[in-house]
Amino acid sequence: MLQKAMGKQLNNKCNSNLDGSELDWIERKEKKRHLAVIDIGTNSTRMLIFRNDQGKLVRVNKSVRYTRMGQGVNQTGRLHPDAEKRNMEALEEYKNIAADYGVEAFYLFGTSAMRDADNTAAYLEAVKEKLGFEIEVISGEAEAELGFVGVSQCFEEKILIFDIGGGSTEFIYGEDNEIKRMMSINLGCVRCTEEFIFSDPPTFQELERMNEKIYAEFEKKTHGFLPTKPYKLIGIGGTATSLSTIKQELKTYCSEMVHQSTITKDELERMIDSLASKTIKERQNMVGLEAKRADIILAGAFLLLNIFKITGETVFTVCDYDNLEGAAYRHFVMENK
């Protein structure tokens, strides 16, 4: 293998505002009612600022900070103090950005790392005391459901969604905008990197062990879960979008170019060959790859490769709507209908 190796118009422009460095002054000037959701993931902490325009979700700003909350959780079962500090700083920054937009209400949720860590409750209390934020730690199934709600705004046919996160991978199958079944597997790009990759660049043996573990776990856990064909295979989250930007060699993230782009199994195998031959520093200089994702993108690519294997599909479609949009729609749009 290493030898082969929307229904709704997106509001983001093709610029660098995904890192929160540039604020949309037009939105601030219009004084419209802005809301925000924050996803505290295993690898990154993201914020979506949006407005509810008569039941339609209008995205205003999307920011990401790589806080790596999953640092060491797989080994120690606890949130690392450095990870807590990085995340607290990101949340404080997001609170200031949100104030600039006049955000009136927040919903914050934590996923895999916070589900697994024994000391999450203490961290939640620290965030509440310092910043006034309430954080809901959601189950893998709830995370999958939010992902489906986000994607279903863009596709109406039968869909099988995968979301490769830092600590877990979610699968959601739906028809006619309704979830039929979903599941969460405790394999993600941060977790797999920490467990299997120790060399830089990684050795063939390390990658082989990781690949075998992923395939065995996916095959066992998804037995009886996968739907009959035909369906559209949809990828959401940072691994899917990053592989799209690598393929397209995008110097800055462009939602309009990433959304509904496709990646074939052959293209993925070529990217794996390229990524596996490089050191982390060399990957950091690759066009289309965010430097802070350079150490975990290879594990994410192997997770995706094994999704191709277990489904028998040869191509997937990238969706730029995910659990952030799903949380926004579920907690602020649907409840007001």
CSV table of N, CA, C and O in Angstrom, one decimal, residues 2 197 199-203 207 246 249 270-287 289 294-295 297-298:
chain,number,residue,atom,x,y,z
A,2,LEU,N,1.9,1.3,0.9
A,2,LEU,CA,2.8,2.4,0.9
A,2,LEU,C,3.6,2.6,-0.4
A,2,LEU,O,4.0,3.7,-0.7
A,197,ILE,N,2.9,5.8,16.5
A,197,ILE,CA,4.0,6.5,15.8
A,197,ILE,C,5.0,7.1,16.7
A,197,ILE,O,4.6,8.1,17.5
A,199,SER,N,8.6,7.3,15.6
A,199,SER,CA,9.7,7.7,14.8
A,199,SER,C,9.3,8.9,13.8
A,199,SER,O,8.2,9.1,13.5
A,200,ASP,N,10.4,9.6,13.4
A,200,ASP,CA,10.1,10.7,12.5
A,200,ASP,C,11.2,10.8,11.4
A,200,ASP,O,12.3,11.2,11.6
A,201,PRO,N,10.8,10.4,10.2
A,201,PRO,CA,9.5,9.9,9.7
A,201,PRO,C,9.2,8.5,10.3
A,201,PRO,O,10.1,7.8,10.8
A,202,PRO,N,7.9,8.1,10.3
A,202,PRO,CA,7.5,6.8,10.9
A,202,PRO,C,8.1,5.7,10.1
A,202,PRO,O,8.3,5.7,8.9
A,203,THR,N,8.3,4.6,10.9
A,203,THR,CA,8.8,3.4,10.2
A,203,THR,C,7.7,2.6,9.5
A,203,THR,O,6.5,2.8,9.9
A,207,LEU,N,3.7,2.0,11.0
A,207,LEU,CA,2.5,2.2,10.1
A,207,LEU,C,1.7,0.9,9.9
A,207,LEU,O,0.5,0.9,9.9
A,246,ILE,N,-4.9,19.7,0.9
A,246,ILE,CA,-3.6,19.2,0.4
A,246,ILE,C,-3.7,18.8,-1.1
A,246,ILE,O,-2.9,19.2,-1.9
A,249,GLU,N,-3.9,21.9,-3.0
A,249,GLU,CA,-2.8,22.8,-2.8
A,249,GLU,C,-3.2,24.2,-2.5
A,249,GLU,O,-2.7,25.2,-3.0
A,270,ARG,N,-1.8,7.9,-2.7
A,270,ARG,CA,-0.7,8.7,-3.1
A,270,ARG,C,-0.3,9.7,-2.1
A,270,ARG,O,0.9,10.0,-1.8
A,271,MET,N,-1.3,10.3,-1.4
A,271,MET,CA,-1.0,11.3,-0.4
A,271,MET,C,-0.4,10.6,0.8
A,271,MET,O,0.5,11.1,1.5
A,272,ILE,N,-0.8,9.3,1.2
A,272,ILE,CA,-0.2,8.6,2.3
A,272,ILE,C,1.2,8.3,1.9
A,272,ILE,O,2.1,8.5,2.8
A,273,ASP,N,1.6,7.9,0.7
A,273,ASP,CA,2.9,7.7,0.3
A,273,ASP,C,3.8,8.9,0.6
A,273,ASP,O,4.9,8.9,1.1
A,274,SER,N,3.2,10.1,0.1
A,274,SER,CA,4.0,11.3,0.3
A,274,SER,C,4.2,11.7,1.7
A,274,SER,O,5.2,12.1,2.2
A,275,LEU,N,3.1,11.6,2.5
A,275,LEU,CA,3.1,12.0,3.9
A,275,LEU,C,4.1,11.1,4.7
A,275,LEU,O,4.8,11.6,5.6
A,276,ALA,N,4.0,9.8,4.4
A,276,ALA,CA,4.8,8.8,5.2
A,276,ALA,C,6.3,9.0,5.0
A,276,ALA,O,7.1,8.6,5.8
A,277,SER,N,6.7,9.5,3.8
A,277,SER,CA,8.1,9.7,3.5
A,277,SER,C,8.7,10.9,4.1
A,277,SER,O,9.9,11.1,4.0
A,278,LYS,N,7.9,11.8,4.7
A,278,LYS,CA,8.3,13.1,5.2
A,278,LYS,C,8.4,13.1,6.7
A,278,LYS,O,7.7,12.4,7.4
A,279,THR,N,9.4,14.0,7.2
A,279,THR,CA,9.4,14.3,8.6
A,279,THR,C,8.3,15.2,8.9
A,279,THR,O,7.7,15.8,8.0
A,280,ILE,N,8.0,15.4,10.2
A,280,ILE,CA,7.0,16.4,10.6
A,280,ILE,C,7.3,17.7,10.1
A,280,ILE,O,6.5,18.5,9.6
A,281,LYS,N,8.6,18.1,10.2
A,281,LYS,CA,9.0,19.5,9.8
A,281,LYS,C,8.8,19.6,8.3
A,281,LYS,O,8.3,20.7,7.8
A,282,GLU,N,9.0,18.6,7.5
A,282,GLU,CA,8.8,18.6,6.1
A,282,GLU,C,7.3,18.7,5.8
A,282,GLU,O,6.9,19.5,4.9
A,283,ARG,N,6.5,18.0,6.5
A,283,ARG,CA,5.0,18.1,6.4
A,283,ARG,C,4.5,19.5,6.7
A,283,ARG,O,3.5,20.0,6.1
A,284,GLN,N,5.1,20.1,7.7
A,284,GLN,CA,4.7,21.5,8.1
A,284,GLN,C,4.8,22.5,6.9
A,284,GLN,O,4.2,23.5,6.9
A,285,ASN,N,5.7,22.2,6.0
A,285,ASN,CA,5.9,23.1,4.9
A,285,ASN,C,5.1,22.7,3.6
A,285,ASN,O,5.3,23.3,2.6
A,286,MET,N,4.3,21.7,3.8
A,286,MET,CA,3.5,21.2,2.6
A,286,MET,C,2.4,22.3,2.3
A,286,MET,O,1.7,22.7,3.3
A,287,VAL,N,2.2,22.6,1.1
A,287,VAL,CA,1.1,23.5,0.7
A,287,VAL,C,-0.2,22.8,1.0
A,287,VAL,O,-0.4,21.7,0.5
A,289,LEU,N,-1.5,22.1,4.0
A,289,LEU,CA,-1.6,21.4,5.3
A,289,LEU,C,-1.2,22.4,6.4
A,289,LEU,O,-0.1,23.0,6.4
A,294,ALA,N,0.4,18.7,11.2
A,294,ALA,CA,1.4,17.9,10.5
A,294,ALA,C,1.7,16.6,11.2
A,294,ALA,O,2.0,15.6,10.5
A,295,ASP,N,1.7,16.5,12.5
A,295,ASP,CA,2.1,15.3,13.2
A,295,ASP,C,1.0,14.3,13.2
A,295,ASP,O,1.2,13.1,13.4
A,297,ILE,N,-1.8,14.1,10.8
A,297,ILE,CA,-2.5,13.9,9.5
A,297,ILE,C,-2.3,12.5,8.9
A,297,ILE,O,-3.2,12.0,8.3
A,298,LEU,N,-1.1,11.9,9.2
A,298,LEU,CA,-0.9,10.6,8.6
A,298,LEU,C,-1.8,9.6,9.2
A,298,LEU,O,-2.4,8.7,8.6
